[in-house]
C-alpha positions as a LaTeX table, in Angstrom:
\begin{tabular}{lrrr}
\hline
Residue & $x$ (\AA) & $y$ (\AA) & $z$ (\AA) \\
\hline
Met1 & 16.91 & $-83.58$ & 45.57 \\
Lys2 & 15.64 & $-86.55$ & 43.60 \\
Thr3 & 17.31 & $-89.89$ & 44.28 \\
Phe4 & 17.95 & $-92.21$ & 41.35 \\
Gln5 & 18.59 & $-95.92$ & 41.39 \\
Phe6 & 21.48 & $-97.29$ & 39.39 \\
Leu7 & 21.43 & $-100.21$ & 37.03 \\
Ala8 & 24.79 & $-101.82$ & 37.70 \\
Ile9 & 26.13 & $-104.52$ & 35.44 \\
Phe10 & 28.80 & $-106.82$ & 36.86 \\
Val11 & 31.00 & $-109.29$ & 35.08 \\
Ala12 & 28.45 & $-111.86$ & 36.24 \\
Val13 & 25.68 & $-110.52$ & 34.06 \\
Cys14 & 27.76 & $-110.15$ & 30.94 \\
Glu15 & 29.04 & $-113.69$ & 31.25 \\
Trp16 & 25.99 & $-115.64$ & 32.30 \\
Ala17 & 22.87 & $-113.81$ & 31.20 \\
Pro18 & 23.15 & $-114.86$ & 27.53 \\
Val19 & 23.05 & $-118.54$ & 28.50 \\
Thr20 & 19.25 & $-118.46$ & 28.49 \\
Asn21 & 18.87 & $-117.36$ & 24.88 \\
Cys22 & 22.23 & $-118.01$ & 23.23 \\
Ala23 & 23.93 & $-121.25$ & 24.27 \\
Glu24 & 20.72 & $-123.34$ & 24.00 \\
Pro25 & 18.03 & $-121.10$ & 22.46 \\
Thr26 & 14.69 & $-121.05$ & 24.22 \\
Pro27 & 11.41 & $-119.68$ & 22.87 \\
Ser28 & 11.60 & $-116.59$ & 25.05 \\
Val29 & 13.42 & $-114.80$ & 27.83 \\
Gly30 & 11.65 & $-113.11$ & 30.72 \\
Trp31 & 10.97 & $-113.74$ & 34.40 \\
Arg32 & 13.99 & $-115.64$ & 35.82 \\
Gly33 & 15.36 & $-116.12$ & 32.32 \\
Asp34 & 13.34 & $-119.11$ & 31.14 \\
Gly35 & 11.33 & $-119.21$ & 34.38 \\
Thr36 & 13.69 & $-121.54$ & 36.23 \\
Gly37 & 16.31 & $-119.10$ & 37.54 \\
Arg38 & 19.06 & $-121.45$ & 36.32 \\
Phe39 & 22.11 & $-120.56$ & 34.19 \\
Pro40 & 24.19 & $-123.77$ & 34.32 \\
Lys41 & 26.91 & $-122.71$ & 31.85 \\
Ala42 & 27.64 & $-119.45$ & 33.62 \\
Asn43 & 31.03 & $-118.47$ & 35.02 \\
Pro44 & 30.16 & $-115.68$ & 37.46 \\
Pro45 & 32.53 & $-113.81$ & 39.80 \\
Arg46 & 32.82 & $-114.80$ & 43.44 \\
Glu47 & 33.86 & $-111.33$ & 44.61 \\
Trp48 & 32.59 & $-107.84$ & 43.89 \\
Ser49 & 32.07 & $-104.45$ & 45.48 \\
Gln50 & 30.83 & $-101.05$ & 44.35 \\
Val51 & 33.90 & $-100.86$ & 42.11 \\
Lys52 & 35.38 & $-104.36$ & 41.81 \\
Asn53 & 34.22 & $-106.39$ & 38.79 \\
Val54 & 31.76 & $-103.64$ & 37.81 \\
Ile55 & 31.78 & $-102.94$ & 34.08 \\
Trp56 & 29.47 & $-99.90$ & 34.17 \\
Lys57 & 26.75 & $-98.11$ & 36.13 \\
Thr58 & 23.90 & $-96.10$ & 34.63 \\
Pro59 & 21.50 & $-93.92$ & 36.66 \\
Met60 & 17.87 & $-94.93$ & 36.27 \\
Pro61 & 15.35 & $-92.14$ & 35.54 \\
Asp62 & 13.19 & $-93.34$ & 38.45 \\
Arg63 & 12.69 & $-96.27$ & 40.80 \\
Ser64 & 12.39 & $-99.71$ & 39.30 \\
Phe65 & 10.87 & $-102.86$ & 40.75 \\
Ser66 & 11.69 & $-104.81$ & 37.59 \\
Ser67 & 14.62 & $-107.05$ & 36.67 \\
Pro68 & 16.39 & $-106.57$ & 33.33 \\
Ile69 & 16.46 & $-109.07$ & 30.48 \\
Leu70 & 19.24 & $-109.40$ & 27.93 \\
Val71 & 18.50 & $-109.76$ & 24.21 \\
Gly72 & 21.58 & $-109.60$ & 22.01 \\
Asp73 & 23.44 & $-106.46$ & 23.09 \\
Ser74 & 20.35 & $-104.81$ & 24.54 \\
Leu75 & 19.12 & $-104.75$ & 28.12 \\
Phe76 & 15.41 & $-104.11$ & 28.70 \\
Val77 & 14.01 & $-103.06$ & 32.06 \\
Leu78 & 10.92 & $-101.24$ & 33.36 \\
Ser79 & 11.00 & $-98.00$ & 35.33 \\
Glu80 & 8.43 & $-96.02$ & 37.28 \\
Pro81 & 5.88 & $-94.94$ & 36.52 \\
Thr82 & 5.21 & $-96.64$ & 33.16 \\
Asp83 & 8.45 & $-96.67$ & 31.15 \\
Leu84 & 10.24 & $-99.36$ & 29.16 \\
Leu85 & 13.98 & $-98.67$ & 28.93 \\
Cys86 & 16.54 & $-100.05$ & 26.50 \\
Leu87 & 20.24 & $-99.87$ & 27.38 \\
Arg88 & 23.25 & $-101.09$ & 25.46 \\
Ala89 & 24.62 & $-104.03$ & 27.40 \\
Ser90 & 28.24 & $-103.40$ & 26.49 \\
Asp91 & 28.52 & $-99.90$ & 27.99 \\
Gly92 & 25.18 & $-99.08$ & 29.69 \\
Lys93 & 24.24 & $-96.26$ & 27.32 \\
Met94 & 20.49 & $-95.46$ & 27.39 \\
Leu95 & 19.32 & $-96.10$ & 23.83 \\
Trp96 & 15.61 & $-95.33$ & 24.13 \\
Lys97 & 12.66 & $-94.99$ & 26.51 \\
Arg98 & 8.96 & $-95.61$ & 25.81 \\
Ser99 & 6.08 & $-94.57$ & 28.09 \\
His100 & 2.83 & $-96.45$ & 28.68 \\
Thr101 & 0.47 & $-93.78$ & 30.00 \\
Tyr102 & $-3.23$ & $-93.43$ & 29.25 \\
Leu103 & $-2.29$ & $-90.77$ & 26.71 \\
Asp104 & $-0.23$ & $-93.37$ & 24.87 \\
Val105 & $-3.18$ & $-95.76$ & 24.79 \\
Phe106 & $-6.24$ & $-93.53$ & 24.39 \\
Gly107 & $-4.80$ & $-90.51$ & 22.59 \\
Asp108 & $-4.65$ & $-86.84$ & 23.58 \\
Glu109 & $-8.32$ & $-85.97$ & 24.13 \\
Lys110 & $-9.39$ & $-88.90$ & 26.29 \\
Gly111 & $-5.95$ & $-89.39$ & 27.78 \\
Lys112 & $-5.68$ & $-85.78$ & 28.93 \\
Lys113 & $-9.13$ & $-85.96$ & 30.50 \\
Ile114 & $-8.12$ & $-89.08$ & 32.41 \\
Glu115 & $-4.90$ & $-87.45$ & 33.64 \\
Ala116 & $-6.73$ & $-84.26$ & 34.65 \\
Asp117 & $-9.42$ & $-86.17$ & 36.56 \\
Leu118 & $-6.80$ & $-88.24$ & 38.36 \\
Ala119 & $-4.97$ & $-85.07$ & 39.38 \\
Lys120 & $-8.23$ & $-83.65$ & 40.78 \\
Ala121 & $-8.89$ & $-86.89$ & 42.64 \\
Lys122 & $-5.44$ & $-86.81$ & 44.25 \\
Glu123 & $-6.00$ & $-83.25$ & 45.44 \\
Ile124 & $-9.36$ & $-84.20$ & 46.96 \\
Glu125 & $-7.74$ & $-87.20$ & 48.65 \\
Arg126 & $-5.26$ & $-84.83$ & 50.30 \\
Gln127 & $-8.22$ & $-82.85$ & 51.64 \\
Ile128 & $-9.79$ & $-86.06$ & 52.97 \\
Lys129 & $-6.56$ & $-86.93$ & 54.80 \\
Gln130 & $-6.54$ & $-83.52$ & 56.45 \\
Leu131 & $-10.16$ & $-83.95$ & 57.57 \\
Lys132 & $-9.32$ & $-87.39$ & 58.95 \\
Arg133 & $-6.52$ & $-85.89$ & 61.05 \\
Glu134 & $-8.88$ & $-83.20$ & 62.38 \\
His135 & $-11.54$ & $-85.82$ & 63.15 \\
Ser136 & $-9.02$ & $-88.01$ & 64.98 \\
Gln137 & $-7.80$ & $-85.08$ & 67.08 \\
Leu138 & $-11.39$ & $-84.13$ & 67.99 \\
Arg139 & $-12.23$ & $-87.68$ & 68.98 \\
Lys140 & $-9.11$ & $-88.08$ & 71.14 \\
Ser141 & $-9.68$ & $-84.75$ & 72.88 \\
Gly142 & $-13.37$ & $-85.44$ & 73.49 \\
Gly143 & $-14.50$ & $-82.67$ & 71.14 \\
Ala144 & $-18.13$ & $-81.96$ & 70.26 \\
Lys145 & $-19.86$ & $-84.91$ & 68.62 \\
Glu146 & $-21.72$ & $-82.56$ & 66.30 \\
Gln147 & $-18.42$ & $-81.30$ & 64.91 \\
Gln148 & $-17.16$ & $-84.88$ & 64.54 \\
Glu149 & $-20.26$ & $-85.85$ & 62.57 \\
Lys150 & $-19.90$ & $-82.77$ & 60.39 \\
Leu151 & $-16.33$ & $-83.75$ & 59.52 \\
Lys152 & $-17.43$ & $-87.30$ & 58.72 \\
Glu153 & $-20.13$ & $-85.97$ & 56.42 \\
Gln154 & $-17.62$ & $-83.75$ & 54.64 \\
Met155 & $-15.31$ & $-86.73$ & 54.14 \\
Glu156 & $-18.12$ & $-88.85$ & 52.69 \\
Ile157 & $-19.05$ & $-86.09$ & 50.21 \\
Leu158 & $-15.44$ & $-85.72$ & 49.11 \\
Gln159 & $-15.00$ & $-89.48$ & 48.82 \\
Arg160 & $-18.00$ & $-89.65$ & 46.48 \\
Lys161 & $-16.31$ & $-87.03$ & 44.32 \\
Val162 & $-13.13$ & $-89.08$ & 44.26 \\
Asn163 & $-15.07$ & $-92.21$ & 43.31 \\
Ala164 & $-16.74$ & $-90.34$ & 40.45 \\
Leu165 & $-13.37$ & $-89.17$ & 39.13 \\
Met166 & $-11.44$ & $-92.41$ & 39.56 \\
Val167 & $-13.49$ & $-94.57$ & 37.23 \\
Tyr168 & $-10.68$ & $-95.06$ & 34.76 \\
Pro169 & $-8.74$ & $-98.26$ & 34.10 \\
Gly170 & $-5.97$ & $-99.31$ & 36.43 \\
Val171 & $-6.79$ & $-96.76$ & 39.15 \\
Lys172 & $-6.50$ & $-97.69$ & 42.81 \\
Arg173 & $-8.07$ & $-95.57$ & 45.54 \\
Arg174 & $-5.26$ & $-96.29$ & 48.00 \\
Gly175 & $-3.03$ & $-93.94$ & 46.10 \\
Pro176 & $-0.34$ & $-94.51$ & 43.49 \\
Leu177 & 1.11 & $-98.00$ & 43.47 \\
Pro178 & 4.25 & $-99.23$ & 41.73 \\
Gly179 & 3.51 & $-99.86$ & 38.08 \\
Ser180 & 6.88 & $-101.33$ & 37.07 \\
Arg181 & 7.13 & $-104.56$ & 39.06 \\
Cys182 & 7.00 & $-106.91$ & 36.08 \\
Val183 & 9.91 & $-108.26$ & 34.06 \\
Pro184 & 9.80 & $-107.62$ & 30.29 \\
Thr185 & 9.53 & $-110.61$ & 27.95 \\
Ser186 & 11.14 & $-111.08$ & 24.55 \\
Asp187 & 11.11 & $-113.61$ & 21.72 \\
Gly188 & 14.41 & $-112.26$ & 20.37 \\
Lys189 & 12.68 & $-110.02$ & 17.81 \\
Arg190 & 10.21 & $-108.05$ & 19.94 \\
Val191 & 9.96 & $-106.99$ & 23.57 \\
Tyr192 & 6.71 & $-107.11$ & 25.55 \\
Ser193 & 5.83 & $-105.05$ & 28.64 \\
Ile194 & 2.95 & $-104.98$ & 31.10 \\
Phe195 & 2.30 & $-102.37$ & 33.79 \\
Gly196 & 0.21 & $-101.96$ & 36.92 \\
Asn197 & $-2.12$ & $-99.54$ & 35.15 \\
Gly198 & $-3.40$ & $-102.39$ & 32.96 \\
Val199 & $-1.44$ & $-101.41$ & 29.84 \\
Val200 & 0.28 & $-104.04$ & 27.65 \\
Ser201 & 2.61 & $-103.31$ & 24.74 \\
Cys202 & 4.89 & $-104.76$ & 22.09 \\
His203 & 7.94 & $-102.95$ & 20.65 \\
Ser204 & 10.67 & $-103.86$ & 18.22 \\
Leu205 & 14.15 & $-104.16$ & 19.68 \\
Glu206 & 14.87 & $-100.74$ & 18.12 \\
Gly207 & 11.96 & $-99.14$ & 20.02 \\
Lys208 & 9.29 & $-99.00$ & 17.30 \\
Arg209 & 5.84 & $-99.55$ & 18.81 \\
Ile210 & 4.13 & $-102.52$ & 17.18 \\
Trp211 & 1.01 & $-102.44$ & 19.32 \\
Ile212 & $-0.24$ & $-101.08$ & 22.66 \\
Arg213 & $-3.54$ & $-101.68$ & 24.44 \\
Tyr214 & $-5.33$ & $-101.36$ & 27.72 \\
Leu215 & $-6.40$ & $-104.81$ & 28.89 \\
Glu216 & $-8.09$ & $-104.38$ & 32.27 \\
Ala217 & $-7.54$ & $-102.96$ & 35.73 \\
Pro218 & $-5.56$ & $-105.28$ & 38.04 \\
Ser219 & $-7.51$ & $-106.23$ & 41.15 \\
Leu220 & $-4.85$ & $-107.19$ & 43.72 \\
Gly221 & $-4.62$ & $-104.70$ & 46.57 \\
Tyr222 & $-0.86$ & $-104.09$ & 46.59 \\
Gly223 & $-0.42$ & $-103.60$ & 42.86 \\
His224 & 0.20 & $-105.98$ & 40.00 \\
Ala225 & 3.46 & $-107.97$ & 40.09 \\
Ala226 & 3.03 & $-111.08$ & 37.90 \\
Ser227 & 5.19 & $-110.93$ & 34.77 \\
Ser228 & 3.93 & $-111.97$ & 31.34 \\
Leu229 & 4.83 & $-115.23$ & 29.62 \\
Leu230 & 5.40 & $-116.06$ & 25.95 \\
Val231 & 4.22 & $-119.52$ & 24.95 \\
Ala232 & 2.85 & $-121.01$ & 21.71 \\
Gly233 & 2.85 & $-117.62$ & 19.98 \\
Lys234 & 0.77 & $-116.05$ & 22.74 \\
Leu235 & 1.50 & $-113.47$ & 25.42 \\
Ile236 & 0.00 & $-114.64$ & 28.71 \\
Val237 & $-1.12$ & $-111.82$ & 31.03 \\
His238 & $-2.86$ & $-112.43$ & 34.37 \\
Phe239 & $-4.36$ & $-109.20$ & 35.76 \\
Asn240 & $-7.72$ & $-110.70$ & 36.81 \\
Asp241 & $-8.50$ & $-113.56$ & 34.45 \\
Met242 & $-5.65$ & $-115.33$ & 32.72 \\
Val243 & $-5.67$ & $-113.88$ & 29.20 \\
Ala244 & $-3.80$ & $-114.93$ & 26.05 \\
Leu245 & $-3.01$ & $-112.19$ & 23.52 \\
Asp246 & $-1.77$ & $-112.83$ & 20.01 \\
Ala247 & 1.92 & $-111.89$ & 20.32 \\
Lys248 & 1.98 & $-110.31$ & 16.85 \\
Thr249 & $-1.18$ & $-108.20$ & 17.08 \\
Gly250 & $-2.22$ & $-107.93$ & 20.74 \\
Thr251 & $-5.72$ & $-109.26$ & 20.02 \\
Glu252 & $-7.29$ & $-111.43$ & 22.71 \\
Gln253 & $-7.21$ & $-115.15$ & 21.88 \\
Trp254 & $-8.72$ & $-116.72$ & 24.96 \\
Arg255 & $-9.55$ & $-116.01$ & 28.60 \\
Ala256 & $-9.59$ & $-118.38$ & 31.59 \\
Ala257 & $-11.40$ & $-117.42$ & 34.80 \\
Leu258 & $-8.58$ & $-118.09$ & 37.26 \\
Lys259 & $-7.64$ & $-116.10$ & 40.35 \\
Pro260 & $-4.58$ & $-113.86$ & 39.98 \\
Ser261 & $-1.51$ & $-113.93$ & 42.20 \\
Tyr262 & 1.55 & $-111.77$ & 42.81 \\
Gly263 & 3.66 & $-114.63$ & 41.49 \\
Ser264 & 4.23 & $-115.20$ & 37.78 \\
Pro265 & 2.98 & $-118.09$ & 35.63 \\
Val266 & 5.55 & $-120.43$ & 34.08 \\
Ala267 & 5.58 & $-122.64$ & 30.98 \\
Ala268 & 5.62 & $-126.42$ & 30.92 \\
Gln269 & 6.09 & $-128.73$ & 27.94 \\
Val270 & 4.39 & $-132.08$ & 28.60 \\
Asp271 & 5.38 & $-134.24$ & 25.62 \\
Lys272 & 3.87 & $-132.30$ & 22.67 \\
Leu273 & 1.49 & $-130.24$ & 24.77 \\
Ser274 & 2.38 & $-126.65$ & 25.72 \\
Ala275 & 0.94 & $-125.72$ & 29.09 \\
Ile276 & 0.92 & $-122.84$ & 31.56 \\
Val277 & 1.36 & $-123.47$ & 35.27 \\
Ser278 & $-0.29$ & $-120.84$ & 37.45 \\
Pro279 & 0.83 & $-119.75$ & 40.94 \\
Ala280 & $-2.79$ & $-120.28$ & 41.99 \\
Gly281 & $-2.51$ & $-124.01$ & 41.31 \\
Ala282 & $-3.91$ & $-124.43$ & 37.79 \\
Val283 & $-2.52$ & $-126.08$ & 34.66 \\
Val284 & $-3.84$ & $-124.48$ & 31.46 \\
Arg285 & $-3.52$ & $-125.61$ & 27.83 \\
Ala286 & $-1.71$ & $-122.84$ & 25.96 \\
Thr287 & $-3.47$ & $-123.29$ & 22.63 \\
Asp288 & $-7.03$ & $-122.61$ & 23.81 \\
Gly289 & $-6.99$ & $-121.76$ & 27.55 \\
Lys290 & $-8.67$ & $-124.98$ & 28.66 \\
Val291 & $-8.04$ & $-125.59$ & 32.36 \\
Leu292 & $-6.60$ & $-129.10$ & 32.64 \\
Ala293 & $-6.07$ & $-129.13$ & 36.41 \\
Glu294 & $-6.76$ & $-126.65$ & 39.20 \\
Lys295 & $-6.71$ & $-126.13$ & 42.97 \\
Leu296 & $-3.50$ & $-128.14$ & 43.30 \\
Tyr297 & $-2.04$ & $-125.51$ & 45.66 \\
Arg298 & $-2.32$ & $-121.78$ & 46.34 \\
Leu299 & 0.73 & $-119.53$ & 46.13 \\
Ala300 & 0.51 & $-115.84$ & 47.03 \\
Glu301 & 3.78 & $-114.04$ & 46.25 \\
Val302 & 5.94 & $-116.77$ & 44.71 \\
Ser303 & 5.97 & $-118.70$ & 41.44 \\
Pro304 & 6.02 & $-122.46$ & 40.90 \\
Ile305 & 8.93 & $-124.10$ & 39.10 \\
Val306 & 8.76 & $-127.00$ & 36.65 \\
Gln307 & 11.57 & $-129.51$ & 36.22 \\
Asp308 & 11.25 & $-132.73$ & 34.17 \\
Asn309 & 7.42 & $-132.43$ & 34.11 \\
Ile310 & 7.28 & $-132.03$ & 37.90 \\
Ile311 & 5.81 & $-128.92$ & 39.54 \\
Tyr312 & 7.54 & $-127.86$ & 42.76 \\
Val313 & 6.01 & $-125.32$ & 45.15 \\
Ala314 & 6.52 & $-124.01$ & 48.67 \\
Glu315 & 3.38 & $-122.42$ & 50.07 \\
Arg316 & 2.98 & $-119.26$ & 52.08 \\
Gly317 & 1.82 & $-119.62$ & 55.66 \\
Arg318 & 1.80 & $-123.42$ & 55.57 \\
Thr319 & 4.35 & $-125.90$ & 56.78 \\
Gln320 & 4.64 & $-127.75$ & 53.50 \\
Ala321 & 6.25 & $-127.89$ & 50.11 \\
Gln322 & 4.68 & $-130.05$ & 47.43 \\
Ala323 & 5.50 & $-131.80$ & 44.15 \\
Phe324 & 3.12 & $-132.84$ & 41.35 \\
Arg325 & 3.99 & $-134.93$ & 38.29 \\
Leu326 & 2.34 & $-133.87$ & 35.01 \\
Thr327 & 1.42 & $-136.71$ & 32.66 \\
Leu328 & $-0.11$ & $-136.38$ & 29.20 \\
Ile329 & $-3.14$ & $-138.60$ & 28.72 \\
Glu330 & $-5.60$ & $-139.04$ & 25.85 \\
Asn331 & $-7.26$ & $-136.10$ & 24.07 \\
Asp332 & $-4.48$ & $-133.67$ & 24.95 \\
Arg333 & $-5.32$ & $-133.77$ & 28.63 \\
Val334 & $-2.91$ & $-133.58$ & 31.55 \\
Arg335 & $-3.07$ & $-135.45$ & 34.84 \\
Ala336 & $-1.36$ & $-133.95$ & 37.91 \\
Asp337 & $-0.40$ & $-136.53$ & 40.52 \\
Gln338 & 0.92 & $-135.45$ & 43.90 \\
Leu339 & 4.30 & $-137.04$ & 44.59 \\
Trp340 & 5.03 & $-135.79$ & 48.08 \\
Lys341 & 4.57 & $-133.15$ & 50.78 \\
Gly342 & 7.54 & $-131.79$ & 52.67 \\
Ser343 & 7.90 & $-129.63$ & 55.76 \\
Val344 & 9.26 & $-126.08$ & 55.45 \\
Ser345 & 9.22 & $-122.95$ & 57.58 \\
Asn346 & 5.79 & $-121.52$ & 58.37 \\
Arg347 & 6.99 & $-117.95$ & 57.77 \\
Arg348 & 5.71 & $-115.86$ & 54.89 \\
Arg349 & 7.94 & $-116.36$ & 51.85 \\
Phe350 & 8.63 & $-114.13$ & 48.88 \\
Pro351 & 11.43 & $-115.85$ & 46.89 \\
Ser352 & 10.51 & $-118.71$ & 44.55 \\
Leu353 & 12.32 & $-122.05$ & 44.68 \\
Val354 & 15.26 & $-122.96$ & 42.46 \\
Tyr355 & 16.21 & $-126.50$ & 41.44 \\
His356 & 19.83 & $-127.69$ & 41.20 \\
Glu357 & 21.18 & $-131.24$ & 40.88 \\
Gly358 & 18.26 & $-132.93$ & 42.61 \\
Leu359 & 17.88 & $-130.35$ & 45.38 \\
Leu360 & 15.34 & $-127.57$ & 45.94 \\
Tyr361 & 16.63 & $-124.31$ & 47.42 \\
Gly362 & 14.14 & $-121.99$ & 49.10 \\
Leu363 & 14.26 & $-118.96$ & 51.39 \\
Ser364 & 12.11 & $-117.89$ & 54.30 \\
Gly365 & 13.27 & $-114.59$ & 55.76 \\
Asn366 & 17.04 & $-115.03$ & 55.53 \\
Val367 & 16.99 & $-118.76$ & 56.24 \\
Leu368 & 18.03 & $-121.05$ & 53.38 \\
Glu369 & 16.03 & $-124.31$ & 53.31 \\
Val370 & 17.22 & $-127.20$ & 51.12 \\
Leu371 & 14.96 & $-130.15$ & 50.26 \\
Asp372 & 15.54 & $-133.40$ & 48.42 \\
Ala373 & 13.50 & $-133.09$ & 45.21 \\
Arg374 & 12.81 & $-136.85$ & 45.21 \\
Asn375 & 10.83 & $-136.95$ & 48.45 \\
Gly376 & 10.65 & $-133.45$ & 49.98 \\
Gln377 & 12.84 & $-134.39$ & 52.95 \\
Glu378 & 14.98 & $-131.60$ & 54.43 \\
Val379 & 18.66 & $-131.91$ & 53.60 \\
Tyr380 & 19.78 & $-128.90$ & 55.64 \\
Arg381 & 18.81 & $-125.38$ & 56.61 \\
Gln382 & 21.12 & $-122.47$ & 57.24 \\
Arg383 & 20.73 & $-118.87$ & 58.36 \\
Leu384 & 22.48 & $-116.58$ & 55.89 \\
Pro385 & 24.49 & $-113.50$ & 56.96 \\
Leu386 & 22.36 & $-111.13$ & 54.87 \\
Asn387 & 21.69 & $-107.51$ & 55.65 \\
Gly388 & 17.91 & $-107.33$ & 55.30 \\
Gln389 & 15.34 & $-109.90$ & 54.22 \\
Ala390 & 15.74 & $-112.06$ & 51.13 \\
Tyr391 & 12.95 & $-110.91$ & 48.81 \\
Pro392 & 14.46 & $-111.74$ & 45.37 \\
Ser393 & 14.40 & $-115.35$ & 44.22 \\
Pro394 & 17.69 & $-117.31$ & 44.30 \\
Thr395 & 19.60 & $-117.87$ & 41.05 \\
Val396 & 21.83 & $-120.77$ & 40.06 \\
Ala397 & 24.86 & $-119.62$ & 38.05 \\
Gly398 & 27.39 & $-122.32$ & 37.24 \\
Asp399 & 28.04 & $-124.18$ & 40.47 \\
Leu400 & 26.99 & $-121.25$ & 42.69 \\
Ile401 & 23.67 & $-120.11$ & 44.12 \\
Phe402 & 23.24 & $-116.35$ & 44.37 \\
Val403 & 20.94 & $-114.97$ & 47.07 \\
Ser404 & 20.31 & $-111.26$ & 47.60 \\
Ser405 & 18.43 & $-109.16$ & 50.13 \\
Ser406 & 16.27 & $-106.07$ & 50.24 \\
Arg407 & 19.29 & $-103.99$ & 51.35 \\
Gly408 & 21.74 & $-105.11$ & 48.71 \\
Gly409 & 23.38 & $-107.94$ & 50.67 \\
\hline
\end{tabular}
């Protein structure tokens, strides 16, 4: 029996999600709303359950690693393996679904050949796994070395066949990886989607495809997770290089050779200059892709945040958070000056920071760490009674901070 996830909309969403693109319009809505995770005019509930304060629930067609965005009365969210879904926000009715397979990009003839070759490759990989089990059993039992070598040779032959078949874009030899980790992006007229198979698209809010293209195969080993970003009329996608696509046509505008990350890039407006701040520690000019600063820090899973021209980050595996002030200097250049370093937990972190009233809130495991944004000094830390680890990033809604865990706590 197939298990479906549910997209559940609480009173919280219907009251505070529109703040990003209604109360004070912003150029786009996407990852963490406007990238900050802050909804200051929200009035969310303080209590809920599986029935209390729930307006509706809609079963998802498959798993989803994406978060929804709200545009008018439409919710957009991604679903495995390569689907963009549109639901009516008022009642949860599924309005339309659009796929992003290789058939959608390359057409029937080439697309069907790709799908057929991938199916063959998966079958051969199952044979390789069986041979590996037999080889392991022989080795543990002290079986004949000649037979062990024969099995190894068979595996190498089969692996070469797999390699010959899996030469298509977006294919990983470790098996199928989630393709729907990214958050859709919208400018209020169109919705943009990117998937782990390297496909990027643009649709109207009514579901009409405006353009679709294959960009390139993501290179990170656990699947692509960085969401796209709309800035200065460009859709920023970071599979391998950071690439800017014309938002109206999908044509490539510029490319910057910067290392990708699982975290998402965010926008920064430094006086009149539109910039992109990368999780890998670069500041890029949005108009032409010129790298204005780089190697400031190195984030793995999380995203930076920008508040009042200051970049705040908390790094994985290091006992420090950092802050950098962005200043516009002559010839449309930006200078990044380090303001401070602060001490945080050395544990691996997945949630990004959120800023609220001069404080930075971060999570490591299920421990909440709060820093003074002026100097990086710890204000307090507190272990939260969560069931499971806090993977999602915290959200500020009104005067509350919402934190959730991998098990729904």
